[in-house]
Amino acid sequence: MNKLLILLFTLLGGSLLQAQKFDSKDFFEKKETAEWLMTYDLVAWFSTDTLMTKDKERIARLGREWFCFQDSTGTWHSVYGKYENGNYDQVFHFIVKSQTEVIETNEQIDTTFLNKHGRALARAFKEMKPIGDSTAVRFNHYIRENEKGNLDVFIFPAFQPDGTAVFGGEFIYEISPKNEIIEDKSYYQGQFLGSKTSESGEIWLNYTDKIKPTLGSIFFAWYYKEYFTKIYIDNKTSFTTLLKGEENYHWSTVLKDPKAETKKKREEQKKIKQNKKQN
């Protein structure tokens, strides 16, 4: 499927946008990661459906540290178990080829591999625990090893049971095999926002405090593209939209006019001052 980023340098507020630049390299890297996250999510969904048909006593042994991965042939695997006291107890191992072809295997995965992933997930859960405990929002987690041998852990709001699509927080950690956080790319607006997918229509994601679209906002747009007619990512200097064509989807970015934005902020501040005087 061809997914293009179309940069629309248009007239906004009457002036041509010449000074600003859109970081297309950063965007495409995040877009590719978002597409990988979507594939991971499907694998997790398929394997979890199969998991729930298994023996309840075995399921009771599970912790939060389950994960998916691709082997050297590109085949997806899902592992369910529990990381505790420095060791990962593997309970289920599924090979996932499609929604209808999820096969349980007795193959034991390398202990070092399991412990490394389980340890990184446990560290990430601990890191975002204060925020997680303060909200009723449910989360999904994703993990993969990067080219440096560290583990990248992504924790995003899940599709909520009541059909709400949630945004406004994403927790991204690069964790070393020694369980040290090398880099924290998390972002949290201070509250989670959302919209019922049953209402459809357009949705605006307010990220005006960020110059570039975040990975979480791009993933949101890609994940929920079938649920909304249009999804707008509103950043400080641009609007990014995922558009549906006849055969595929296209990303469109329109850069904002700095002068128009400055004028808009001044007008907003003027209104605030006037309201204070009236009160």
mmCIF file of C-alpha atoms in Angstrom:
data_model
loop_
_atom_site.group_PDB
_atom_site.id
_atom_site.type_symbol
_atom_site.label_atom_id
_atom_site.label_comp_id
_atom_site.label_asym_id
_atom_site.label_seq_id
_atom_site.Cartn_x
_atom_site.Cartn_y
_atom_site.Cartn_z
ATOM 1 C CA MET A 1 0.000 0.000 0.000
ATOM 2 C CA ASN A 2 1.377 3.383 -0.984
ATOM 3 C CA LYS A 3 1.277 5.896 1.867
ATOM 4 C CA LEU A 4 2.634 9.299 0.909
ATOM 5 C CA LEU A 5 3.397 12.416 2.877
ATOM 6 C CA ILE A 6 2.161 15.374 0.877
ATOM 7 C CA LEU A 7 3.574 18.722 2.009
ATOM 8 C CA LEU A 8 1.102 21.422 1.138
ATOM 9 C CA PHE A 9 2.780 24.838 1.170
ATOM 10 C CA THR A 10 -0.330 26.970 0.958
ATOM 11 C CA LEU A 11 -1.433 30.495 1.712
ATOM 12 C CA LEU A 12 -2.587 30.750 5.309
ATOM 13 C CA GLY A 13 -3.466 34.195 6.572
ATOM 14 C CA GLY A 14 -2.332 35.793 3.341
ATOM 15 C CA SER A 15 1.429 35.088 3.364
ATOM 16 C CA LEU A 16 3.520 32.391 1.718
ATOM 17 C CA LEU A 17 5.204 30.026 4.152
ATOM 18 C CA GLN A 18 8.834 30.176 3.171
ATOM 19 C CA ALA A 19 10.828 30.277 6.380
ATOM 20 C CA GLN A 20 9.451 27.155 8.020
ATOM 21 C CA LYS A 21 10.544 23.615 7.310
ATOM 22 C CA PHE A 22 8.723 20.393 8.064
ATOM 23 C CA ASP A 23 10.953 17.606 9.395
ATOM 24 C CA SER A 24 9.895 14.911 6.942
ATOM 25 C CA LYS A 25 12.675 12.516 8.028
ATOM 26 C CA ASP A 26 11.422 12.556 11.622
ATOM 27 C CA PHE A 27 7.851 12.101 10.417
ATOM 28 C CA PHE A 28 8.599 9.138 8.148
ATOM 29 C CA GLU A 29 10.564 7.383 10.907
ATOM 30 C CA LYS A 30 7.619 7.776 13.280
ATOM 31 C CA LYS A 31 5.175 6.709 10.556
ATOM 32 C CA GLU A 32 7.121 3.481 9.984
ATOM 33 C CA THR A 33 7.204 2.803 13.718
ATOM 34 C CA ALA A 34 3.446 3.441 13.934
ATOM 35 C CA GLU A 35 2.822 0.898 11.165
ATOM 36 C CA TRP A 36 4.996 -1.650 12.999
ATOM 37 C CA LEU A 37 3.053 -0.955 16.211
ATOM 38 C CA MET A 38 -0.189 -1.609 14.337
ATOM 39 C CA THR A 39 1.083 -4.983 13.124
ATOM 40 C CA TYR A 40 2.265 -5.849 16.639
ATOM 41 C CA ASP A 41 -1.174 -4.888 17.985
ATOM 42 C CA LEU A 42 -2.902 -7.252 15.564
ATOM 43 C CA VAL A 43 -0.569 -10.119 16.496
ATOM 44 C CA ALA A 44 -1.266 -9.481 20.178
ATOM 45 C CA TRP A 45 -5.001 -9.385 19.526
ATOM 46 C CA PHE A 46 -5.006 -12.646 17.561
ATOM 47 C CA SER A 47 -2.918 -14.502 20.146
ATOM 48 C CA THR A 48 -4.885 -13.143 23.122
ATOM 49 C CA ASP A 49 -8.125 -14.410 21.598
ATOM 50 C CA THR A 50 -6.564 -17.885 21.432
ATOM 51 C CA LEU A 51 -5.081 -17.528 24.906
ATOM 52 C CA MET A 52 -8.521 -16.976 26.450
ATOM 53 C CA THR A 53 -9.627 -20.433 25.266
ATOM 54 C CA LYS A 54 -6.860 -22.151 27.255
ATOM 55 C CA ASP A 55 -6.810 -23.731 30.723
ATOM 56 C CA LYS A 56 -7.760 -21.192 33.415
ATOM 57 C CA GLU A 57 -5.196 -22.502 35.893
ATOM 58 C CA ARG A 58 -2.381 -21.805 33.435
ATOM 59 C CA ILE A 59 -3.808 -18.368 32.656
ATOM 60 C CA ALA A 60 -3.820 -17.593 36.393
ATOM 61 C CA ARG A 61 -0.006 -17.883 36.392
ATOM 62 C CA LEU A 62 0.414 -14.956 34.003
ATOM 63 C CA GLY A 63 1.760 -11.522 34.831
ATOM 64 C CA ARG A 64 1.738 -8.284 32.832
ATOM 65 C CA GLU A 65 5.031 -9.020 31.086
ATOM 66 C CA TRP A 66 3.737 -10.735 27.956
ATOM 67 C CA PHE A 67 5.099 -9.642 24.586
ATOM 68 C CA CYS A 68 5.383 -10.367 20.866
ATOM 69 C CA PHE A 69 8.434 -10.576 18.616
ATOM 70 C CA GLN A 70 9.535 -11.564 15.123
ATOM 71 C CA ASP A 71 12.156 -14.246 14.586
ATOM 72 C CA SER A 72 14.898 -14.188 11.930
ATOM 73 C CA THR A 73 12.463 -15.503 9.294
ATOM 74 C CA GLY A 74 9.933 -12.733 9.975
ATOM 75 C CA THR A 75 7.491 -15.061 11.750
ATOM 76 C CA TRP A 76 5.623 -13.526 14.672
ATOM 77 C CA HIS A 77 5.575 -15.100 18.141
ATOM 78 C CA SER A 78 3.607 -14.218 21.273
ATOM 79 C CA VAL A 79 4.890 -15.159 24.714
ATOM 80 C CA TYR A 80 2.803 -15.088 27.875
ATOM 81 C CA GLY A 81 4.293 -15.568 31.304
ATOM 82 C CA LYS A 82 5.492 -13.673 34.348
ATOM 83 C CA TYR A 83 8.721 -11.905 35.223
ATOM 84 C CA GLU A 84 9.471 -12.204 38.917
ATOM 85 C CA ASN A 85 12.627 -12.214 41.053
ATOM 86 C CA GLY A 86 14.856 -11.878 38.004
ATOM 87 C CA ASN A 87 13.381 -14.785 36.077
ATOM 88 C CA TYR A 88 10.770 -15.105 33.346
ATOM 89 C CA ASP A 89 8.347 -18.006 33.729
ATOM 90 C CA GLN A 90 7.149 -18.888 30.221
ATOM 91 C CA VAL A 91 3.598 -20.293 30.335
ATOM 92 C CA PHE A 92 2.359 -19.948 26.746
ATOM 93 C CA HIS A 93 4.172 -19.618 23.432
ATOM 94 C CA PHE A 94 2.179 -19.033 20.266
ATOM 95 C CA ILE A 95 3.287 -18.827 16.639
ATOM 96 C CA VAL A 96 1.035 -16.295 14.917
ATOM 97 C CA LYS A 97 0.586 -16.486 11.144
ATOM 98 C CA SER A 98 -2.888 -14.974 10.821
ATOM 99 C CA GLN A 99 -6.071 -14.395 12.807
ATOM 100 C CA THR A 100 -7.166 -17.965 12.068
ATOM 101 C CA GLU A 101 -3.730 -19.566 12.370
ATOM 102 C CA VAL A 102 -2.424 -19.156 15.906
ATOM 103 C CA ILE A 103 -0.540 -22.256 16.981
ATOM 104 C CA GLU A 104 0.589 -23.056 20.517
ATOM 105 C CA THR A 105 4.037 -24.639 20.725
ATOM 106 C CA ASN A 106 5.973 -26.222 23.571
ATOM 107 C CA GLU A 107 9.210 -24.686 22.307
ATOM 108 C CA GLN A 108 11.060 -22.988 25.160
ATOM 109 C CA ILE A 109 12.416 -19.569 24.212
ATOM 110 C CA ASP A 110 15.968 -18.631 25.182
ATOM 111 C CA THR A 111 16.056 -17.695 28.874
ATOM 112 C CA THR A 112 18.332 -14.691 28.379
ATOM 113 C CA PHE A 113 15.975 -13.335 25.715
ATOM 114 C CA LEU A 114 12.933 -13.775 27.950
ATOM 115 C CA ASN A 115 14.569 -12.239 31.007
ATOM 116 C CA LYS A 116 15.813 -9.233 29.054
ATOM 117 C CA HIS A 117 12.365 -8.442 27.688
ATOM 118 C CA GLY A 118 10.548 -9.186 30.933
ATOM 119 C CA ARG A 119 12.952 -7.011 32.920
ATOM 120 C CA ALA A 120 12.574 -4.076 30.516
ATOM 121 C CA LEU A 121 8.781 -4.290 30.603
ATOM 122 C CA ALA A 122 8.767 -4.406 34.403
ATOM 123 C CA ARG A 123 11.006 -1.307 34.505
ATOM 124 C CA ALA A 124 8.759 0.577 32.077
ATOM 125 C CA PHE A 125 5.624 -0.313 34.059
ATOM 126 C CA LYS A 126 7.299 0.946 37.230
ATOM 127 C CA GLU A 127 8.355 4.184 35.528
ATOM 128 C CA MET A 128 4.854 5.151 34.406
ATOM 129 C CA LYS A 129 3.051 3.688 37.444
ATOM 130 C CA PRO A 130 2.208 7.052 39.095
ATOM 131 C CA ILE A 131 0.286 8.166 36.017
ATOM 132 C CA GLY A 132 -1.182 4.733 35.379
ATOM 133 C CA ASP A 133 -2.500 4.526 38.948
ATOM 134 C CA SER A 134 -4.092 7.973 38.696
ATOM 135 C CA THR A 135 -6.367 7.144 35.763
ATOM 136 C CA ALA A 136 -8.925 4.550 34.721
ATOM 137 C CA VAL A 137 -7.499 4.532 31.187
ATOM 138 C CA ARG A 138 -6.336 1.133 29.976
ATOM 139 C CA PHE A 139 -3.017 0.791 28.150
ATOM 140 C CA ASN A 140 -1.345 -1.482 25.615
ATOM 141 C CA HIS A 141 2.391 -2.103 25.598
ATOM 142 C CA TYR A 142 4.839 -2.957 22.823
ATOM 143 C CA ILE A 143 8.520 -3.866 22.910
ATOM 144 C CA ARG A 144 11.367 -4.558 20.497
ATOM 145 C CA GLU A 145 15.147 -4.688 20.532
ATOM 146 C CA ASN A 146 16.869 -1.849 18.679
ATOM 147 C CA GLU A 147 20.121 -1.806 16.711
ATOM 148 C CA LYS A 148 22.089 -0.903 19.859
ATOM 149 C CA GLY A 149 20.904 -3.982 21.731
ATOM 150 C CA ASN A 150 18.651 -1.944 24.019
ATOM 151 C CA LEU A 151 14.904 -2.486 24.393
ATOM 152 C CA ASP A 152 12.425 0.114 23.177
ATOM 153 C CA VAL A 153 9.201 -0.034 25.198
ATOM 154 C CA PHE A 154 6.059 1.791 24.055
ATOM 155 C CA ILE A 155 2.998 2.193 26.290
ATOM 156 C CA PHE A 156 -0.053 3.869 24.706
ATOM 157 C CA PRO A 157 -3.723 4.185 25.667
ATOM 158 C CA ALA A 158 -5.654 1.152 24.436
ATOM 159 C CA PHE A 159 -8.986 1.139 22.615
ATOM 160 C CA GLN A 160 -11.179 1.496 25.723
ATOM 161 C CA PRO A 161 -13.925 -1.074 26.496
ATOM 162 C CA ASP A 162 -16.645 1.567 26.007
ATOM 163 C CA GLY A 163 -15.419 2.372 22.497
ATOM 164 C CA THR A 164 -13.480 5.518 23.391
ATOM 165 C CA ALA A 165 -10.326 6.404 21.466
ATOM 166 C CA VAL A 166 -7.915 8.083 23.905
ATOM 167 C CA PHE A 167 -4.932 10.387 23.303
ATOM 168 C CA GLY A 168 -2.820 12.893 25.233
ATOM 169 C CA GLY A 169 -0.216 10.577 26.761
ATOM 170 C CA GLU A 170 2.450 8.204 25.473
ATOM 171 C CA PHE A 171 5.246 6.544 27.393
ATOM 172 C CA ILE A 172 8.350 5.561 25.456
ATOM 173 C CA TYR A 173 11.538 4.261 27.056
ATOM 174 C CA GLU A 174 14.836 2.961 25.731
ATOM 175 C CA ILE A 175 16.100 0.513 28.362
ATOM 176 C CA SER A 176 19.538 -1.110 28.467
ATOM 177 C CA PRO A 177 20.169 -4.809 29.271
ATOM 178 C CA LYS A 178 21.366 -3.519 32.673
ATOM 179 C CA ASN A 179 17.856 -2.141 33.215
ATOM 180 C CA GLU A 180 18.899 1.492 32.936
ATOM 181 C CA ILE A 181 16.705 4.020 31.128
ATOM 182 C CA ILE A 182 18.934 5.361 28.348
ATOM 183 C CA GLU A 183 16.327 7.726 26.927
ATOM 184 C CA ASP A 184 12.820 8.750 27.931
ATOM 185 C CA LYS A 185 10.697 10.088 25.051
ATOM 186 C CA SER A 186 7.449 10.083 26.999
ATOM 187 C CA TYR A 187 4.882 12.821 26.599
ATOM 188 C CA TYR A 188 1.868 13.585 28.786
ATOM 189 C CA GLN A 189 -0.465 16.556 28.513
ATOM 190 C CA GLY A 190 -1.538 16.331 32.151
ATOM 191 C CA GLN A 191 -4.802 14.644 31.247
ATOM 192 C CA PHE A 192 -6.081 12.103 28.760
ATOM 193 C CA LEU A 193 -8.630 13.149 26.153
ATOM 194 C CA GLY A 194 -10.807 11.009 23.964
ATOM 195 C CA SER A 195 -13.755 10.610 21.649
ATOM 196 C CA LYS A 196 -16.320 7.868 21.194
ATOM 197 C CA THR A 197 -15.669 6.053 17.922
ATOM 198 C CA SER A 198 -19.407 5.525 17.531
ATOM 199 C CA GLU A 199 -19.789 9.274 16.963
ATOM 200 C CA SER A 200 -17.431 9.132 13.960
ATOM 201 C CA GLY A 201 -16.962 12.438 12.120
ATOM 202 C CA GLU A 202 -13.777 14.487 12.452
ATOM 203 C CA ILE A 203 -11.463 14.608 15.456
ATOM 204 C CA TRP A 204 -8.789 17.189 16.308
ATOM 205 C CA LEU A 205 -5.794 16.125 18.395
ATOM 206 C CA ASN A 206 -4.487 19.170 20.261
ATOM 207 C CA TYR A 207 -0.684 18.990 20.367
ATOM 208 C CA THR A 208 -0.044 22.708 19.902
ATOM 209 C CA ASP A 209 2.689 22.628 22.547
ATOM 210 C CA LYS A 210 4.742 20.340 20.281
ATOM 211 C CA ILE A 211 6.470 21.450 17.083
ATOM 212 C CA LYS A 212 6.505 17.962 15.545
ATOM 213 C CA PRO A 213 3.778 15.299 15.539
ATOM 214 C CA THR A 214 4.470 12.805 18.318
ATOM 215 C CA LEU A 215 4.710 9.081 17.672
ATOM 216 C CA GLY A 216 1.571 8.579 19.756
ATOM 217 C CA SER A 217 -0.456 11.052 17.701
ATOM 218 C CA ILE A 218 0.645 9.458 14.423
ATOM 219 C CA PHE A 219 -0.146 5.987 15.774
ATOM 220 C CA PHE A 220 -3.571 7.232 16.925
ATOM 221 C CA ALA A 221 -4.359 8.519 13.442
ATOM 222 C CA TRP A 222 -3.215 5.291 11.781
ATOM 223 C CA TYR A 223 -4.972 3.023 14.312
ATOM 224 C CA TYR A 224 -8.332 4.820 14.217
ATOM 225 C CA LYS A 225 -8.369 5.798 10.536
ATOM 226 C CA GLU A 226 -11.411 3.614 9.852
ATOM 227 C CA TYR A 227 -13.397 5.108 12.746
ATOM 228 C CA PHE A 228 -13.246 8.825 11.888
ATOM 229 C CA THR A 229 -13.788 10.629 8.601
ATOM 230 C CA LYS A 230 -10.737 12.810 9.273
ATOM 231 C CA ILE A 231 -8.112 12.977 12.006
ATOM 232 C CA TYR A 232 -6.200 16.229 12.416
ATOM 233 C CA ILE A 233 -2.957 16.511 14.397
ATOM 234 C CA ASP A 234 -2.682 20.154 15.448
ATOM 235 C CA ASN A 235 0.933 21.082 16.246
ATOM 236 C CA LYS A 236 2.579 24.399 17.014
ATOM 237 C CA THR A 237 3.653 25.107 13.440
ATOM 238 C CA SER A 238 1.596 22.702 11.327
ATOM 239 C CA PHE A 239 -1.563 20.674 10.780
ATOM 240 C CA THR A 240 -1.138 17.034 9.744
ATOM 241 C CA THR A 241 -4.055 15.040 8.385
ATOM 242 C CA LEU A 242 -4.526 11.441 7.289
ATOM 243 C CA LEU A 243 -6.655 11.464 4.134
ATOM 244 C CA LYS A 244 -8.406 8.504 2.537
ATOM 245 C CA GLY A 245 -8.075 8.243 -1.221
ATOM 246 C CA GLU A 246 -9.825 5.880 -3.610
ATOM 247 C CA GLU A 247 -7.352 3.065 -2.973
ATOM 248 C CA ASN A 248 -5.118 4.106 -0.082
ATOM 249 C CA TYR A 249 -4.331 6.693 2.585
ATOM 250 C CA HIS A 250 -2.189 9.806 2.264
ATOM 251 C CA TRP A 251 -0.610 12.038 4.877
ATOM 252 C CA SER A 252 -1.054 15.750 4.265
ATOM 253 C CA THR A 253 0.745 18.527 6.139
ATOM 254 C CA VAL A 254 -0.053 22.219 5.989
ATOM 255 C CA LEU A 255 2.341 24.637 7.655
ATOM 256 C CA LYS A 256 0.905 27.475 9.690
ATOM 257 C CA ASP A 257 1.655 31.131 8.988
ATOM 258 C CA PRO A 258 3.741 32.477 11.930
ATOM 259 C CA LYS A 259 2.305 35.978 11.543
ATOM 260 C CA ALA A 260 -1.254 34.717 11.515
ATOM 261 C CA GLU A 261 -0.599 32.548 14.563
ATOM 262 C CA THR A 262 0.964 35.473 16.457
ATOM 263 C CA LYS A 263 -2.022 37.660 15.623
ATOM 264 C CA LYS A 264 -4.377 34.893 16.776
ATOM 265 C CA LYS A 265 -2.575 34.576 20.129
ATOM 266 C CA ARG A 266 -2.667 38.323 20.670
ATOM 267 C CA GLU A 267 -6.406 38.378 20.025
ATOM 268 C CA GLU A 268 -6.905 35.500 22.458
ATOM 269 C CA GLN A 269 -4.857 37.280 25.141
ATOM 270 C CA LYS A 270 -6.823 40.487 24.516
ATOM 271 C CA LYS A 271 -10.106 38.632 25.038
ATOM 272 C CA ILE A 272 -8.798 37.112 28.280
ATOM 273 C CA LYS A 273 -7.844 40.569 29.599
ATOM 274 C CA GLN A 274 -11.241 41.990 28.626
ATOM 275 C CA ASN A 275 -13.045 39.159 30.405
ATOM 276 C CA LYS A 276 -10.983 39.769 33.550
ATOM 277 C CA LYS A 277 -11.897 43.458 33.531
ATOM 278 C CA GLN A 278 -15.588 42.648 33.132
ATOM 279 C CA ASN A 279 -15.438 40.250 36.072
#
